[in-house]
PDB file of C-alpha atoms in Angstrom:
ATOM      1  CA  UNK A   1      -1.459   1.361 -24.352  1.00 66.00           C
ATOM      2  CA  UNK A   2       0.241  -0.546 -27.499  1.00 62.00           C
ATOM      3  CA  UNK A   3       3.439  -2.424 -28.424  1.00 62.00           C
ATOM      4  CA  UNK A   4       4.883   0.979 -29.849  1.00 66.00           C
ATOM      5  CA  UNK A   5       4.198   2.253 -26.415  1.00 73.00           C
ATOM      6  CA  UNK A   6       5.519  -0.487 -24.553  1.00 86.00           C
ATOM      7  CA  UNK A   7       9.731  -0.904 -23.483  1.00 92.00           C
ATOM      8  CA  UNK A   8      11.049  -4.369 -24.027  1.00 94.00           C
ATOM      9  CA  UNK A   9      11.767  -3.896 -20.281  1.00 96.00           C
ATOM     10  CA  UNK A  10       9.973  -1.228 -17.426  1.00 97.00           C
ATOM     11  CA  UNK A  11      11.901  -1.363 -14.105  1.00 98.00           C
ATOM     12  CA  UNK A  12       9.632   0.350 -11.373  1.00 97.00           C
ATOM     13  CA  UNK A  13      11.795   1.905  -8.623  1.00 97.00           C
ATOM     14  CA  UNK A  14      10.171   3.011  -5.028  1.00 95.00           C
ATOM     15  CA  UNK A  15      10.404   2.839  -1.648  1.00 91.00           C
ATOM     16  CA  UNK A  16       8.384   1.048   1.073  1.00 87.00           C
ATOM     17  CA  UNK A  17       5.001   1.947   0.565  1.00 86.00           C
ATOM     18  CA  UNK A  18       5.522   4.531  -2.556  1.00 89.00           C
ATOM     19  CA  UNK A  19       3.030   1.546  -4.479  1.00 90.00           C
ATOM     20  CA  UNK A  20       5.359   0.050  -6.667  1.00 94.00           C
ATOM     21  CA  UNK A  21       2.987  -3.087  -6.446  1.00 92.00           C
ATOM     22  CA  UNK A  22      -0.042  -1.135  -7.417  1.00 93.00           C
ATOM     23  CA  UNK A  23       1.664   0.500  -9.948  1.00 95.00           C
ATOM     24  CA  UNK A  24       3.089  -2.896 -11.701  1.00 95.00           C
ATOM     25  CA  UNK A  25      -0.468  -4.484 -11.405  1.00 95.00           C
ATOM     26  CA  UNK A  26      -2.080  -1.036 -13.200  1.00 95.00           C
ATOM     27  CA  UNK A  27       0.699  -1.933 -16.178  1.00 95.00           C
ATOM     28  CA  UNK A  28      -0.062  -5.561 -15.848  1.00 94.00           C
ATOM     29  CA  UNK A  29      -3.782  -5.231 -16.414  1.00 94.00           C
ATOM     30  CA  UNK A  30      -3.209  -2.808 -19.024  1.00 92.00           C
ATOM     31  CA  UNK A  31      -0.737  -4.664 -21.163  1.00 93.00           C
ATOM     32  CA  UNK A  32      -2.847  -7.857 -20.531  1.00 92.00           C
ATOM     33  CA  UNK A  33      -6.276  -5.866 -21.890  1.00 91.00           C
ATOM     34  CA  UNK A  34      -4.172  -4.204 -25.060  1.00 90.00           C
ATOM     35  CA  UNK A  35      -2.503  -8.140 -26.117  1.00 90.00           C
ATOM     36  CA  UNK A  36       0.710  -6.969 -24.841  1.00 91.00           C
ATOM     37  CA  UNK A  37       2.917 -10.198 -23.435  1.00 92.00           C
ATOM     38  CA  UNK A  38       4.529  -9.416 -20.452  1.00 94.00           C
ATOM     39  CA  UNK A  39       6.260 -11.588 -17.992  1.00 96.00           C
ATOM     40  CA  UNK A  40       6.685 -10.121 -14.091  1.00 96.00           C
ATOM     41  CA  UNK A  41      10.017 -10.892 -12.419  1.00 97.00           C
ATOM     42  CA  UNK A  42      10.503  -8.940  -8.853  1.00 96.00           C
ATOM     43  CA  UNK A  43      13.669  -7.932  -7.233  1.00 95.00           C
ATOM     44  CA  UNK A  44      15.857  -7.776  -9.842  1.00 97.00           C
ATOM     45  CA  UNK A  45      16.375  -7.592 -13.844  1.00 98.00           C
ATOM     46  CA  UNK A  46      17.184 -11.431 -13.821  1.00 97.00           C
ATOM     47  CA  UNK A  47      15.165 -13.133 -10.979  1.00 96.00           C
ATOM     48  CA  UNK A  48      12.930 -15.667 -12.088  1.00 95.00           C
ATOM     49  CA  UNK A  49       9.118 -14.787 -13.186  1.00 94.00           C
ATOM     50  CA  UNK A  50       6.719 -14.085 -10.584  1.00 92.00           C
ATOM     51  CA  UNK A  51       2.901 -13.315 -11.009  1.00 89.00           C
ATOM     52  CA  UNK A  52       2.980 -12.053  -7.131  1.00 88.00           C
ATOM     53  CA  UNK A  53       0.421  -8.699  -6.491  1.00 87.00           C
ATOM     54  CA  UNK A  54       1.563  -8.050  -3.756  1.00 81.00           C
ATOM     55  CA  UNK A  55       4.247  -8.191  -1.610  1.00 77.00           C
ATOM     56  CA  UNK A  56       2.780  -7.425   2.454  1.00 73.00           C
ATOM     57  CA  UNK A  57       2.066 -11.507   2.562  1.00 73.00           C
ATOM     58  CA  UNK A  58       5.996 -12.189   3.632  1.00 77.00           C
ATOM     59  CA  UNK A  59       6.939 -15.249   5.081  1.00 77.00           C
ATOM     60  CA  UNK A  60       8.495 -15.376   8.714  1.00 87.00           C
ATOM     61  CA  UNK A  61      12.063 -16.592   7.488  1.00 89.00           C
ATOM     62  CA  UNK A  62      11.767 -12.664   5.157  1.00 86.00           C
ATOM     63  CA  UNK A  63      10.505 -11.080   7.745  1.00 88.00           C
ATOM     64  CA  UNK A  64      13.909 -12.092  10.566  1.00 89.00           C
ATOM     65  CA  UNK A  65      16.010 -11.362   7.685  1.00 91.00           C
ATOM     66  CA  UNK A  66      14.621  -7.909   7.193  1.00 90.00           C
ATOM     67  CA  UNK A  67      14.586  -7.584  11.402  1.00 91.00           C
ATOM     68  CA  UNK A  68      18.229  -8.843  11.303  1.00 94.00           C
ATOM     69  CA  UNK A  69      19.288  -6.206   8.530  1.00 92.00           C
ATOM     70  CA  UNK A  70      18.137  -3.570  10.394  1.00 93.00           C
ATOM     71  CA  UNK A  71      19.669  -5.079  13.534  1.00 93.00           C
ATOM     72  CA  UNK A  72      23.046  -5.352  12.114  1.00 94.00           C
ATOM     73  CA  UNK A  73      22.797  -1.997  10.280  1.00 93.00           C
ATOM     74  CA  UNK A  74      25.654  -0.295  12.018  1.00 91.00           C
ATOM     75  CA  UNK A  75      27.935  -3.254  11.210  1.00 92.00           C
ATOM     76  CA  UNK A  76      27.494  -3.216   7.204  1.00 93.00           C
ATOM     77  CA  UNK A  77      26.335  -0.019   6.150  1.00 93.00           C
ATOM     78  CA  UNK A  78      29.813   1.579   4.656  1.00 94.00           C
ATOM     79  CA  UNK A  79      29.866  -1.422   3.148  1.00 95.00           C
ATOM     80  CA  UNK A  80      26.644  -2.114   1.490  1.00 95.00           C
ATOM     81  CA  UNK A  81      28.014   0.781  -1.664  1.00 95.00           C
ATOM     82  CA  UNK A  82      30.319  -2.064  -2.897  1.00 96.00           C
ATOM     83  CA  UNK A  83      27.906  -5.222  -2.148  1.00 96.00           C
ATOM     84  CA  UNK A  84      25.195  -3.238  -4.494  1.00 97.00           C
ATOM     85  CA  UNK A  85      27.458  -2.805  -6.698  1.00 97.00           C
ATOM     86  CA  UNK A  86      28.380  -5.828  -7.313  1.00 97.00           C
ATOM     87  CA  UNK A  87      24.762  -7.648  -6.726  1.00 97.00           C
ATOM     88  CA  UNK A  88      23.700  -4.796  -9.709  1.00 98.00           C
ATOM     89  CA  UNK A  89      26.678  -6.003 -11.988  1.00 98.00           C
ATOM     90  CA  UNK A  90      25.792  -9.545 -11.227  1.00 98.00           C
ATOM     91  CA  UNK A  91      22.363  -8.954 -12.196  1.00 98.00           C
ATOM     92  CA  UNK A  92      22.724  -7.321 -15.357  1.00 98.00           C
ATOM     93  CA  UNK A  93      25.198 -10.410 -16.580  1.00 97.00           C
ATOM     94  CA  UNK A  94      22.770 -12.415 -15.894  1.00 97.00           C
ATOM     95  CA  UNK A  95      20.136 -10.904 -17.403  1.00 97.00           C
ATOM     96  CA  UNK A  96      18.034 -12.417 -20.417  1.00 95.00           C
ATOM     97  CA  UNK A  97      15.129 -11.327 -21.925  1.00 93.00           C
ATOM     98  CA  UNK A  98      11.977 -13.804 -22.743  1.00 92.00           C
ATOM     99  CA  UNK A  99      11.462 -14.580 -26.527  1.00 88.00           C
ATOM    100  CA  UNK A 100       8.410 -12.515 -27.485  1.00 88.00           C
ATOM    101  CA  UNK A 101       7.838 -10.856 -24.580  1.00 92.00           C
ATOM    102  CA  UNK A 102       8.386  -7.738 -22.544  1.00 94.00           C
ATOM    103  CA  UNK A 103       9.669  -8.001 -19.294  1.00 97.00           C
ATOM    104  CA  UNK A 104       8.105  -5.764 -15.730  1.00 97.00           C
ATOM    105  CA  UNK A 105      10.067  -5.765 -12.625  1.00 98.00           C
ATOM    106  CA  UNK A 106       9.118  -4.568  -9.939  1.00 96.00           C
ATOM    107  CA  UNK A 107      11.449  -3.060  -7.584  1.00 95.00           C
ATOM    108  CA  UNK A 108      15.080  -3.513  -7.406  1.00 97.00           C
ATOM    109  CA  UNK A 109      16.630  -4.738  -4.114  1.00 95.00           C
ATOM    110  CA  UNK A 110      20.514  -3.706  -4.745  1.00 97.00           C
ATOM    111  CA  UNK A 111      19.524  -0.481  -6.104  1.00 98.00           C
ATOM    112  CA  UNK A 112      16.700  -0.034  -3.124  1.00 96.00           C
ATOM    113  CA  UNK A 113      19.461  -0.915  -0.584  1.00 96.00           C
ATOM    114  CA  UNK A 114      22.221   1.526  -2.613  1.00 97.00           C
ATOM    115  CA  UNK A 115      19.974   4.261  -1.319  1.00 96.00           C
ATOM    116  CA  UNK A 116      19.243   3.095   1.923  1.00 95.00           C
ATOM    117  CA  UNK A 117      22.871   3.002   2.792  1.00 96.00           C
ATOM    118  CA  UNK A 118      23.247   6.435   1.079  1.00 96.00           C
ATOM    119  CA  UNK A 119      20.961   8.026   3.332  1.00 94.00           C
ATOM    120  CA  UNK A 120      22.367   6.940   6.285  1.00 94.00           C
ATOM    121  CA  UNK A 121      25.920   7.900   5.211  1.00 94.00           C
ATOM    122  CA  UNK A 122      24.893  11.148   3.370  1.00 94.00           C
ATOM    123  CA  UNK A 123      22.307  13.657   4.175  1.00 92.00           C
ATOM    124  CA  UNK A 124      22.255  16.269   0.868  1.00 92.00           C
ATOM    125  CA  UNK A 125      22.377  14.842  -2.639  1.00 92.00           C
ATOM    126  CA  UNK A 126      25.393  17.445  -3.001  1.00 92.00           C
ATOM    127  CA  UNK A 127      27.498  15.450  -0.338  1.00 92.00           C
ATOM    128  CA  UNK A 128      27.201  12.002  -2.379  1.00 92.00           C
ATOM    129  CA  UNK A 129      30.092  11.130  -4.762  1.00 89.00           C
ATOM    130  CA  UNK A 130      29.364   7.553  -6.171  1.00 93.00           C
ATOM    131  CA  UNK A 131      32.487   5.519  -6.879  1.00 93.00           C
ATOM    132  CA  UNK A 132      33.418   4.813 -10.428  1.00 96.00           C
ATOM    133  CA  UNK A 133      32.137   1.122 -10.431  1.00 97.00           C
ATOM    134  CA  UNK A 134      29.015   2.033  -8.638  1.00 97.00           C
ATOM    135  CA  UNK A 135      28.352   4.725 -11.939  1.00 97.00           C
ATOM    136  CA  UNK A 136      29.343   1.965 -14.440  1.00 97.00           C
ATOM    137  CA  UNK A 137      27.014  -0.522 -12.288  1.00 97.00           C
ATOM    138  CA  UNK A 138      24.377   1.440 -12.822  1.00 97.00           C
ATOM    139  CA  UNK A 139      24.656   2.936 -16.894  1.00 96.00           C
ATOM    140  CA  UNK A 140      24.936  -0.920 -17.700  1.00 97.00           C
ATOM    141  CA  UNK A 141      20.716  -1.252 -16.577  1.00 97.00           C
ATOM    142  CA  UNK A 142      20.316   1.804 -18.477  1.00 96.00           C
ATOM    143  CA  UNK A 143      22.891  -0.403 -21.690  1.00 96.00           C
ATOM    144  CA  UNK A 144      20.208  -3.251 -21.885  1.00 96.00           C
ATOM    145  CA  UNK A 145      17.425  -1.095 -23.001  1.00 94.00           C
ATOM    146  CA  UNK A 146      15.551  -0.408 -19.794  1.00 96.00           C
ATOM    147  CA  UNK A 147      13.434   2.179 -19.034  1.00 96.00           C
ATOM    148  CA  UNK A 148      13.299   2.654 -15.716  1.00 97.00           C
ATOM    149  CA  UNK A 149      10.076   4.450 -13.692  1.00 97.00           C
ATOM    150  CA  UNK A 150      11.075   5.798 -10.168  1.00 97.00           C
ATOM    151  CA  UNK A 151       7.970   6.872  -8.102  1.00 96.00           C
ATOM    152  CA  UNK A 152       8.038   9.565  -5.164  1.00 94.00           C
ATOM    153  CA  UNK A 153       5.620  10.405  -2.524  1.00 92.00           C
ATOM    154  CA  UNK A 154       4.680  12.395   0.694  1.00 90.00           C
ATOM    155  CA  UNK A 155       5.542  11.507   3.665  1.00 87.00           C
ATOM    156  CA  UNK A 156       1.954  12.058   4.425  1.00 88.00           C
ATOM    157  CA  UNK A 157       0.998   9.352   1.795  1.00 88.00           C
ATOM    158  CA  UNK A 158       3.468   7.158   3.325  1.00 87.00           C
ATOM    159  CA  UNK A 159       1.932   7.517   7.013  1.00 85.00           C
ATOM    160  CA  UNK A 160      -1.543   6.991   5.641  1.00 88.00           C
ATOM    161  CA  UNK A 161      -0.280   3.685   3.358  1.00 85.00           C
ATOM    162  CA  UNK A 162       1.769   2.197   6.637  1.00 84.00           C
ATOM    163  CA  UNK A 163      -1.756   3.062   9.031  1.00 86.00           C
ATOM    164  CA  UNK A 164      -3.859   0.804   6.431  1.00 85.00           C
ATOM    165  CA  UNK A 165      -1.339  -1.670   6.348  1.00 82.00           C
ATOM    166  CA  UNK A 166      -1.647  -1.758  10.114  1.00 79.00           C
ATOM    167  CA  UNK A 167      -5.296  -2.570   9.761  1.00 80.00           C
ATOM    168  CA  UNK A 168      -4.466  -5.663   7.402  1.00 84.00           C
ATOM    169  CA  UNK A 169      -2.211  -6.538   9.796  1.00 79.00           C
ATOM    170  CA  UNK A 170       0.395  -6.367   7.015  1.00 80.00           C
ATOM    171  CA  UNK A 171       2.833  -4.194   8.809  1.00 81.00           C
ATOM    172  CA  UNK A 172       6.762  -5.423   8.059  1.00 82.00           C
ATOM    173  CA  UNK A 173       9.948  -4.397   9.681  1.00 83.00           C
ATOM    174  CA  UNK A 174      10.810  -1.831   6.657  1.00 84.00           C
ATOM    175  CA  UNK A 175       7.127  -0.790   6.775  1.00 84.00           C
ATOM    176  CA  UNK A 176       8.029  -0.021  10.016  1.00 87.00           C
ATOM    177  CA  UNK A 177      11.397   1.846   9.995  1.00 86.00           C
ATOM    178  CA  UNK A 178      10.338   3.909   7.275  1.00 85.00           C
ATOM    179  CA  UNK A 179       7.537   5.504   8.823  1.00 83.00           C
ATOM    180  CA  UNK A 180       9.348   5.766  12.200  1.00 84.00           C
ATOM    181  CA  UNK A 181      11.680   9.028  10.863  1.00 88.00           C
ATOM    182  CA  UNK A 182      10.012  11.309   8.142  1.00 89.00           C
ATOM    183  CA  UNK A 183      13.206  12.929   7.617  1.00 93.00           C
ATOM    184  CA  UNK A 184      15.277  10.009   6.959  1.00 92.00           C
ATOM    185  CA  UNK A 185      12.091   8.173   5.278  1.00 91.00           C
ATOM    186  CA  UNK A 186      12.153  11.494   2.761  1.00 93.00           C
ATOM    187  CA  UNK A 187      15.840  11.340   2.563  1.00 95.00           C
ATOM    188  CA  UNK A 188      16.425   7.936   1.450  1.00 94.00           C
ATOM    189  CA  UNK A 189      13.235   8.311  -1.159  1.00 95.00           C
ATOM    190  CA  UNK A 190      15.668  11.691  -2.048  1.00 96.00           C
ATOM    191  CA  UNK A 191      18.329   9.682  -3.019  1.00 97.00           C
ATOM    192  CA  UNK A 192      16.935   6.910  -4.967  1.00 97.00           C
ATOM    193  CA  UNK A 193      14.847   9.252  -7.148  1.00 97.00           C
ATOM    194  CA  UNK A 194      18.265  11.206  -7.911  1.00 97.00           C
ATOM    195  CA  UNK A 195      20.162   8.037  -8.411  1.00 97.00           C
ATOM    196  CA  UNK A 196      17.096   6.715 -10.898  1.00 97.00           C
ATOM    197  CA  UNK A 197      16.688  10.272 -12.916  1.00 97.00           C
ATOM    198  CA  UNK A 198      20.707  11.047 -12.613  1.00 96.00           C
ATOM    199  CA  UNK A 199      21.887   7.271 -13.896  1.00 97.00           C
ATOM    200  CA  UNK A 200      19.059   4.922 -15.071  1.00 97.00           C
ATOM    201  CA  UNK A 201      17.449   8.021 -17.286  1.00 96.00           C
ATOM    202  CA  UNK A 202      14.237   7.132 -14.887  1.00 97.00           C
ATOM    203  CA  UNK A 203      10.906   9.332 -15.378  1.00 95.00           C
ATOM    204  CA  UNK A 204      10.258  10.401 -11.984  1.00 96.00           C
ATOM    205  CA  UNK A 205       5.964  10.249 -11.083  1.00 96.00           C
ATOM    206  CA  UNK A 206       4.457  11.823  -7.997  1.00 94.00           C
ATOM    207  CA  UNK A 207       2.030   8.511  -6.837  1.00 92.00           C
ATOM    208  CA  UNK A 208       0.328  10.686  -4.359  1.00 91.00           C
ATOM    209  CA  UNK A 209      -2.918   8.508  -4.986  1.00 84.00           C
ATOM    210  CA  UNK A 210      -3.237   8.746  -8.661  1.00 90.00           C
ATOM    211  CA  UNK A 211      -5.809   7.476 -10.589  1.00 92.00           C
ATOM    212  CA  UNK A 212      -4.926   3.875 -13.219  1.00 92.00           C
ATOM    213  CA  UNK A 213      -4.938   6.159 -15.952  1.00 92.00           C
ATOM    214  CA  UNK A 214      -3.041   9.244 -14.440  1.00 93.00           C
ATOM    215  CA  UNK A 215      -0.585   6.823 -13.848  1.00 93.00           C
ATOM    216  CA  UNK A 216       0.107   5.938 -17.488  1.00 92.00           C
ATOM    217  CA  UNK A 217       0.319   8.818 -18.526  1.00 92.00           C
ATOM    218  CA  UNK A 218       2.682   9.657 -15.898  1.00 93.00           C
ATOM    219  CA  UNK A 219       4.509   6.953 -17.097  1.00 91.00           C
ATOM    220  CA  UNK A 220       4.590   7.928 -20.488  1.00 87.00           C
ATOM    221  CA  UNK A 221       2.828   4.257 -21.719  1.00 84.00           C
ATOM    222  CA  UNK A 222      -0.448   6.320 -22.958  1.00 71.00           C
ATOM    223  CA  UNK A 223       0.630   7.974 -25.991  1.00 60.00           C
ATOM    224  CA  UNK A 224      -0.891   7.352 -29.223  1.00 50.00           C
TER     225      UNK A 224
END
């Protein structure tokens, strides 16, 4: 990996458990070793910087709001189009880049929750229509120079990830819902890969247990 390699910003896209913090620390560590500056922000193009590896160590106030979410789901979920759409708008105005340094984030929650709602609304890619502002949403990421990484993986993967997660005792309410329905699990991981590769430009990369440098590559942050 080198500067020439290296986007001003790399937004890494997944679902629960697809390894979007494994993958960020793999960049992380490689940047670091090749002199690259990088600063980590999570959640969104303009939180705040966060050196976080991982993100199974949630507090109990994050882990009611995700049980309340998910609890409340039938009550919001037409709606949660329009409130993504506006968080991602939000987020890109507020957006600023660090003087001499790239930027990684890892995961974004408005995007994340765009597909959830999708794939409980929808269940082919061929059925979705986004509205206009949703589309214009999401081609303003792709207007500040991102390039944007959107991983996809078995549901088998996903079992296996959730059952050692259950041995740290690590196991969230997300964790949880995700691995409950492999149809729906598949679906909404479906739907945010074709909303990343359709809109954002995003390479898509199979993280069926790849190895560090695999994952580069797949990346596309290995060539010379």
């Amino acid at each position: 990996m080198n500067t020439n390699t290296f986007p001003p910003t790399l937004l890494i896209l997944g679902t629960d458990m697809a390894g979007k913090d494994h993958c960020a620390n793999v960049v992380a560590d490689a940047a670091q070793a090749a002199g690259i500056a990088l600063q980590r922000r999570r959640g969104a193009l303009s939180a705040r910087p966060n050196q976080q590896r991982s993100s199974e160590d949630k507090g109990i106030i994050r882990l009611w709001l995700e049980w309340a979410f998910l609890v409340t789901l039938p009550l919001h979920c037409r709606l949660l189009p329009l409130l993504t759409t506006l968080l991602i708008l939000r987020d890109v105005r507020r957006f600023r880049r660090p003087d001499q340094a790239s930027v990684l984030v890892v995961s974004h929650t408005a995007i994340r929750l765009l597909a959830f709602a999708l794939g409980h609304l929808f269940f082919r890619v061929e059925d979705i229509h986004l509205p206009a502002l949703t589309v214009r949403a999401l081609q303003a990421i792709t207007a500040t120079g991102t390039r944007t990484v959107v991983l996809d993986i078995d549901h088998a993967v996903r079992a296996q990830r959730l059952a050692q997660r259950g041995d740290r005792g690590t196991v969230d309410y997300f964790d949880r819902y995700m691995g409950k329905d492999p149809q729906r699990s598949e679906r909404i991981e479906e739907f945010l890969v074709w909303i990343g590769t359709t809109y954002l430009g995003a390479v898509r990369v199979e993280n069926n247990n790849l190895s560090d440098a695999e994952l580069l590559a797949a990346m596309g942050l290995l060539r010379n």
